[in-house]
């Protein structure tokens, strides 16, 4: 498969090392502009799968054109890969498969799998069917991930927390996500945030899964 070799990068971009720190498969990479999260107008976040987990790389450059060129190059390589993989598809069909923005990011509080642990504030990223949570928005790896499948296969998202849940966190607007393996309990700071997260969760859960997403679900269950 086509791969993208990423040299060791430290802001601003430097290319001094001889060996790459990562070799990334083109079909697993995503790139999104993240000026606010990174704290630089030319910030770029690259994500890819590494050992069944999502790896984040945060880059910026003093020259905005340099970052835009990297972004466009990644998309061009992806499009070439997809044209080879799907020779019968036209550009309009392939474009949605290129780099994408995250559906939603922000803070929520969560408890652990036994639902007896204290609620802790975490940074959440919803990347289509993958919900990842981090201690810090710029962490390289998520502390945990949840896969959101289709509603006909045991996945749901609803307001509130199960009866008897001891909510000792600062926030009180609860969300319960049910998956075939376990339930996830979250709280939001405001009702507006709660409803916005729920809308995004239920939008994803209502979409039929593709063959590639069934493979991702199987991989996710293998990991967990």
JSON list of C-alpha atoms in Angstrom, two decimals, residues 40-179:
[
{"chain": "A", "resi": 40, "resn": "UNK", "atom": "CA", "xyz": [-1.10, 28.86, 16.20]},
{"chain": "A", "resi": 41, "resn": "UNK", "atom": "CA", "xyz": [-2.92, 30.15, 13.09]},
{"chain": "A", "resi": 42, "resn": "UNK", "atom": "CA", "xyz": [-0.97, 27.63, 10.98]},
{"chain": "A", "resi": 43, "resn": "UNK", "atom": "CA", "xyz": [-1.69, 24.58, 13.15]},
{"chain": "A", "resi": 44, "resn": "UNK", "atom": "CA", "xyz": [-2.34, 21.17, 11.59]},
{"chain": "A", "resi": 45, "resn": "UNK", "atom": "CA", "xyz": [-3.39, 17.95, 13.35]},
{"chain": "A", "resi": 46, "resn": "UNK", "atom": "CA", "xyz": [-2.53, 14.61, 11.73]},
{"chain": "A", "resi": 47, "resn": "UNK", "atom": "CA", "xyz": [-4.16, 11.42, 13.01]},
{"chain": "A", "resi": 48, "resn": "UNK", "atom": "CA", "xyz": [-3.61, 7.81, 12.02]},
{"chain": "A", "resi": 49, "resn": "UNK", "atom": "CA", "xyz": [-4.06, 4.30, 13.41]},
{"chain": "A", "resi": 50, "resn": "UNK", "atom": "CA", "xyz": [-1.12, 2.81, 15.30]},
{"chain": "A", "resi": 51, "resn": "UNK", "atom": "CA", "xyz": [-1.50, -0.61, 16.94]},
{"chain": "A", "resi": 52, "resn": "UNK", "atom": "CA", "xyz": [-5.32, -0.30, 16.93]},
{"chain": "A", "resi": 53, "resn": "UNK", "atom": "CA", "xyz": [-5.16, 3.15, 18.60]},
{"chain": "A", "resi": 54, "resn": "UNK", "atom": "CA", "xyz": [-5.43, 6.65, 17.16]},
{"chain": "A", "resi": 55, "resn": "UNK", "atom": "CA", "xyz": [-2.12, 8.55, 17.16]},
{"chain": "A", "resi": 56, "resn": "UNK", "atom": "CA", "xyz": [-2.09, 12.36, 17.03]},
{"chain": "A", "resi": 57, "resn": "UNK", "atom": "CA", "xyz": [0.68, 14.55, 15.64]},
{"chain": "A", "resi": 58, "resn": "UNK", "atom": "CA", "xyz": [0.41, 18.33, 16.03]},
{"chain": "A", "resi": 59, "resn": "UNK", "atom": "CA", "xyz": [2.34, 20.56, 13.62]},
{"chain": "A", "resi": 60, "resn": "UNK", "atom": "CA", "xyz": [2.67, 24.24, 12.83]},
{"chain": "A", "resi": 61, "resn": "UNK", "atom": "CA", "xyz": [4.89, 26.44, 10.72]},
{"chain": "A", "resi": 62, "resn": "UNK", "atom": "CA", "xyz": [5.66, 30.15, 10.60]},
{"chain": "A", "resi": 63, "resn": "UNK", "atom": "CA", "xyz": [4.68, 30.10, 6.93]},
{"chain": "A", "resi": 64, "resn": "UNK", "atom": "CA", "xyz": [1.00, 29.32, 6.41]},
{"chain": "A", "resi": 65, "resn": "UNK", "atom": "CA", "xyz": [1.61, 28.24, 2.81]},
{"chain": "A", "resi": 66, "resn": "UNK", "atom": "CA", "xyz": [3.92, 25.46, 4.03]},
{"chain": "A", "resi": 67, "resn": "UNK", "atom": "CA", "xyz": [1.17, 23.91, 6.16]},
{"chain": "A", "resi": 68, "resn": "UNK", "atom": "CA", "xyz": [-1.43, 24.29, 3.39]},
{"chain": "A", "resi": 69, "resn": "UNK", "atom": "CA", "xyz": [0.97, 22.58, 0.96]},
{"chain": "A", "resi": 70, "resn": "UNK", "atom": "CA", "xyz": [1.36, 19.64, 3.38]},
{"chain": "A", "resi": 71, "resn": "UNK", "atom": "CA", "xyz": [-2.41, 19.41, 3.75]},
{"chain": "A", "resi": 72, "resn": "UNK", "atom": "CA", "xyz": [-3.01, 19.50, 0.00]},
{"chain": "A", "resi": 73, "resn": "UNK", "atom": "CA", "xyz": [-0.25, 16.95, -0.61]},
{"chain": "A", "resi": 74, "resn": "UNK", "atom": "CA", "xyz": [-1.85, 14.50, 1.81]},
{"chain": "A", "resi": 75, "resn": "UNK", "atom": "CA", "xyz": [-5.20, 14.89, 0.04]},
{"chain": "A", "resi": 76, "resn": "UNK", "atom": "CA", "xyz": [-3.58, 14.45, -3.39]},
{"chain": "A", "resi": 77, "resn": "UNK", "atom": "CA", "xyz": [-1.86, 11.23, -2.28]},
{"chain": "A", "resi": 78, "resn": "UNK", "atom": "CA", "xyz": [-5.11, 9.95, -0.79]},
{"chain": "A", "resi": 79, "resn": "UNK", "atom": "CA", "xyz": [-7.02, 10.68, -4.00]},
{"chain": "A", "resi": 80, "resn": "UNK", "atom": "CA", "xyz": [-4.42, 8.83, -6.06]},
{"chain": "A", "resi": 81, "resn": "UNK", "atom": "CA", "xyz": [-4.64, 5.85, -3.68]},
{"chain": "A", "resi": 82, "resn": "UNK", "atom": "CA", "xyz": [-8.44, 5.79, -3.88]},
{"chain": "A", "resi": 83, "resn": "UNK", "atom": "CA", "xyz": [-8.44, 5.96, -7.68]},
{"chain": "A", "resi": 84, "resn": "UNK", "atom": "CA", "xyz": [-6.24, 2.86, -7.73]},
{"chain": "A", "resi": 85, "resn": "UNK", "atom": "CA", "xyz": [-8.32, 1.09, -5.07]},
{"chain": "A", "resi": 86, "resn": "UNK", "atom": "CA", "xyz": [-11.68, 2.04, -6.65]},
{"chain": "A", "resi": 87, "resn": "UNK", "atom": "CA", "xyz": [-11.04, 2.37, -10.41]},
{"chain": "A", "resi": 88, "resn": "UNK", "atom": "CA", "xyz": [-14.75, 2.61, -11.24]},
{"chain": "A", "resi": 89, "resn": "UNK", "atom": "CA", "xyz": [-15.45, 5.56, -8.94]},
{"chain": "A", "resi": 90, "resn": "UNK", "atom": "CA", "xyz": [-15.44, 9.18, -10.08]},
{"chain": "A", "resi": 91, "resn": "UNK", "atom": "CA", "xyz": [-13.89, 12.11, -8.21]},
{"chain": "A", "resi": 92, "resn": "UNK", "atom": "CA", "xyz": [-17.24, 13.19, -6.74]},
{"chain": "A", "resi": 93, "resn": "UNK", "atom": "CA", "xyz": [-17.64, 9.77, -5.11]},
{"chain": "A", "resi": 94, "resn": "UNK", "atom": "CA", "xyz": [-14.08, 9.72, -3.80]},
{"chain": "A", "resi": 95, "resn": "UNK", "atom": "CA", "xyz": [-13.83, 13.26, -2.40]},
{"chain": "A", "resi": 96, "resn": "UNK", "atom": "CA", "xyz": [-15.86, 12.49, 0.79]},
{"chain": "A", "resi": 97, "resn": "UNK", "atom": "CA", "xyz": [-13.31, 9.76, 1.60]},
{"chain": "A", "resi": 98, "resn": "UNK", "atom": "CA", "xyz": [-10.46, 12.26, 1.82]},
{"chain": "A", "resi": 99, "resn": "UNK", "atom": "CA", "xyz": [-9.40, 14.22, 4.91]},
{"chain": "A", "resi": 100, "resn": "UNK", "atom": "CA", "xyz": [-12.28, 15.32, 7.15]},
{"chain": "A", "resi": 101, "resn": "UNK", "atom": "CA", "xyz": [-12.91, 17.65, 10.06]},
{"chain": "A", "resi": 102, "resn": "UNK", "atom": "CA", "xyz": [-13.95, 16.17, 13.40]},
{"chain": "A", "resi": 103, "resn": "UNK", "atom": "CA", "xyz": [-17.70, 16.22, 13.99]},
{"chain": "A", "resi": 104, "resn": "UNK", "atom": "CA", "xyz": [-17.32, 17.76, 17.46]},
{"chain": "A", "resi": 105, "resn": "UNK", "atom": "CA", "xyz": [-14.70, 18.38, 20.14]},
{"chain": "A", "resi": 106, "resn": "UNK", "atom": "CA", "xyz": [-14.92, 19.68, 23.68]},
{"chain": "A", "resi": 107, "resn": "UNK", "atom": "CA", "xyz": [-14.90, 18.87, 27.38]},
{"chain": "A", "resi": 108, "resn": "UNK", "atom": "CA", "xyz": [-17.20, 16.46, 29.18]},
{"chain": "A", "resi": 109, "resn": "UNK", "atom": "CA", "xyz": [-16.86, 14.58, 32.44]},
{"chain": "A", "resi": 110, "resn": "UNK", "atom": "CA", "xyz": [-16.85, 10.76, 32.49]},
{"chain": "A", "resi": 111, "resn": "UNK", "atom": "CA", "xyz": [-16.79, 7.91, 34.96]},
{"chain": "A", "resi": 112, "resn": "UNK", "atom": "CA", "xyz": [-15.14, 4.51, 34.60]},
{"chain": "A", "resi": 113, "resn": "UNK", "atom": "CA", "xyz": [-16.57, 1.20, 33.33]},
{"chain": "A", "resi": 114, "resn": "UNK", "atom": "CA", "xyz": [-17.88, 0.16, 36.77]},
{"chain": "A", "resi": 115, "resn": "UNK", "atom": "CA", "xyz": [-19.74, 3.49, 37.10]},
{"chain": "A", "resi": 116, "resn": "UNK", "atom": "CA", "xyz": [-18.52, 3.79, 40.70]},
{"chain": "A", "resi": 117, "resn": "UNK", "atom": "CA", "xyz": [-15.42, 5.87, 39.99]},
{"chain": "A", "resi": 118, "resn": "UNK", "atom": "CA", "xyz": [-15.50, 9.64, 40.30]},
{"chain": "A", "resi": 119, "resn": "UNK", "atom": "CA", "xyz": [-16.40, 11.73, 37.26]},
{"chain": "A", "resi": 120, "resn": "UNK", "atom": "CA", "xyz": [-13.30, 13.31, 35.72]},
{"chain": "A", "resi": 121, "resn": "UNK", "atom": "CA", "xyz": [-13.04, 16.10, 33.16]},
{"chain": "A", "resi": 122, "resn": "UNK", "atom": "CA", "xyz": [-11.73, 14.90, 29.81]},
{"chain": "A", "resi": 123, "resn": "UNK", "atom": "CA", "xyz": [-11.30, 16.34, 26.30]},
{"chain": "A", "resi": 124, "resn": "UNK", "atom": "CA", "xyz": [-13.46, 14.47, 23.77]},
{"chain": "A", "resi": 125, "resn": "UNK", "atom": "CA", "xyz": [-13.09, 14.16, 20.00]},
{"chain": "A", "resi": 126, "resn": "UNK", "atom": "CA", "xyz": [-15.84, 12.66, 17.82]},
{"chain": "A", "resi": 127, "resn": "UNK", "atom": "CA", "xyz": [-14.27, 11.43, 14.58]},
{"chain": "A", "resi": 128, "resn": "UNK", "atom": "CA", "xyz": [-17.31, 9.97, 12.83]},
{"chain": "A", "resi": 129, "resn": "UNK", "atom": "CA", "xyz": [-17.80, 6.61, 14.60]},
{"chain": "A", "resi": 130, "resn": "UNK", "atom": "CA", "xyz": [-14.83, 6.90, 16.95]},
{"chain": "A", "resi": 131, "resn": "UNK", "atom": "CA", "xyz": [-15.32, 8.81, 20.19]},
{"chain": "A", "resi": 132, "resn": "UNK", "atom": "CA", "xyz": [-11.94, 9.42, 21.84]},
{"chain": "A", "resi": 133, "resn": "UNK", "atom": "CA", "xyz": [-11.18, 11.04, 25.18]},
{"chain": "A", "resi": 134, "resn": "UNK", "atom": "CA", "xyz": [-7.97, 12.63, 26.40]},
{"chain": "A", "resi": 135, "resn": "UNK", "atom": "CA", "xyz": [-6.61, 14.09, 29.60]},
{"chain": "A", "resi": 136, "resn": "UNK", "atom": "CA", "xyz": [-5.24, 17.00, 27.54]},
{"chain": "A", "resi": 137, "resn": "UNK", "atom": "CA", "xyz": [-6.34, 18.14, 24.04]},
{"chain": "A", "resi": 138, "resn": "UNK", "atom": "CA", "xyz": [-2.75, 17.82, 22.75]},
{"chain": "A", "resi": 139, "resn": "UNK", "atom": "CA", "xyz": [-2.06, 14.29, 24.01]},
{"chain": "A", "resi": 140, "resn": "UNK", "atom": "CA", "xyz": [-0.49, 11.94, 21.48]},
{"chain": "A", "resi": 141, "resn": "UNK", "atom": "CA", "xyz": [-2.82, 9.04, 22.34]},
{"chain": "A", "resi": 142, "resn": "UNK", "atom": "CA", "xyz": [-6.35, 8.89, 23.71]},
{"chain": "A", "resi": 143, "resn": "UNK", "atom": "CA", "xyz": [-6.90, 7.49, 27.21]},
{"chain": "A", "resi": 144, "resn": "UNK", "atom": "CA", "xyz": [-9.80, 5.54, 25.74]},
{"chain": "A", "resi": 145, "resn": "UNK", "atom": "CA", "xyz": [-12.08, 5.18, 22.73]},
{"chain": "A", "resi": 146, "resn": "UNK", "atom": "CA", "xyz": [-15.66, 4.15, 22.06]},
{"chain": "A", "resi": 147, "resn": "UNK", "atom": "CA", "xyz": [-16.99, 2.90, 18.74]},
{"chain": "A", "resi": 148, "resn": "UNK", "atom": "CA", "xyz": [-20.47, 4.09, 17.73]},
{"chain": "A", "resi": 149, "resn": "UNK", "atom": "CA", "xyz": [-22.17, 1.54, 15.50]},
{"chain": "A", "resi": 150, "resn": "UNK", "atom": "CA", "xyz": [-25.69, 1.47, 14.07]},
{"chain": "A", "resi": 151, "resn": "UNK", "atom": "CA", "xyz": [-28.76, 1.73, 16.29]},
{"chain": "A", "resi": 152, "resn": "UNK", "atom": "CA", "xyz": [-30.05, -1.67, 15.10]},
{"chain": "A", "resi": 153, "resn": "UNK", "atom": "CA", "xyz": [-26.95, -3.35, 16.55]},
{"chain": "A", "resi": 154, "resn": "UNK", "atom": "CA", "xyz": [-27.28, -2.34, 20.19]},
{"chain": "A", "resi": 155, "resn": "UNK", "atom": "CA", "xyz": [-25.97, 1.24, 20.10]},
{"chain": "A", "resi": 156, "resn": "UNK", "atom": "CA", "xyz": [-27.88, 4.19, 21.57]},
{"chain": "A", "resi": 157, "resn": "UNK", "atom": "CA", "xyz": [-27.35, 7.64, 23.08]},
{"chain": "A", "resi": 158, "resn": "UNK", "atom": "CA", "xyz": [-29.83, 9.24, 25.48]},
{"chain": "A", "resi": 159, "resn": "UNK", "atom": "CA", "xyz": [-29.99, 12.13, 27.97]},
{"chain": "A", "resi": 160, "resn": "UNK", "atom": "CA", "xyz": [-29.55, 11.49, 31.67]},
{"chain": "A", "resi": 161, "resn": "UNK", "atom": "CA", "xyz": [-27.75, 8.88, 33.75]},
{"chain": "A", "resi": 162, "resn": "UNK", "atom": "CA", "xyz": [-29.00, 5.48, 35.01]},
{"chain": "A", "resi": 163, "resn": "UNK", "atom": "CA", "xyz": [-30.98, 5.53, 38.25]},
{"chain": "A", "resi": 164, "resn": "UNK", "atom": "CA", "xyz": [-28.72, 5.30, 41.26]},
{"chain": "A", "resi": 165, "resn": "UNK", "atom": "CA", "xyz": [-25.65, 6.77, 39.56]},
{"chain": "A", "resi": 166, "resn": "UNK", "atom": "CA", "xyz": [-23.61, 8.78, 42.04]},
{"chain": "A", "resi": 167, "resn": "UNK", "atom": "CA", "xyz": [-22.69, 11.91, 40.10]},
{"chain": "A", "resi": 168, "resn": "UNK", "atom": "CA", "xyz": [-19.94, 13.57, 42.12]},
{"chain": "A", "resi": 169, "resn": "UNK", "atom": "CA", "xyz": [-18.63, 15.75, 39.30]},
{"chain": "A", "resi": 170, "resn": "UNK", "atom": "CA", "xyz": [-19.09, 19.47, 38.79]},
{"chain": "A", "resi": 171, "resn": "UNK", "atom": "CA", "xyz": [-21.47, 19.05, 35.84]},
{"chain": "A", "resi": 172, "resn": "UNK", "atom": "CA", "xyz": [-24.98, 17.64, 35.99]},
{"chain": "A", "resi": 173, "resn": "UNK", "atom": "CA", "xyz": [-26.28, 17.31, 32.42]},
{"chain": "A", "resi": 174, "resn": "UNK", "atom": "CA", "xyz": [-25.86, 13.60, 31.80]},
{"chain": "A", "resi": 175, "resn": "UNK", "atom": "CA", "xyz": [-25.51, 11.46, 28.67]},
{"chain": "A", "resi": 176, "resn": "UNK", "atom": "CA", "xyz": [-25.60, 7.66, 28.51]},
{"chain": "A", "resi": 177, "resn": "UNK", "atom": "CA", "xyz": [-24.14, 5.85, 25.51]},
{"chain": "A", "resi": 178, "resn": "UNK", "atom": "CA", "xyz": [-24.96, 2.14, 25.30]},
{"chain": "A", "resi": 179, "resn": "UNK", "atom": "CA", "xyz": [-22.84, -0.25, 23.21]}
]
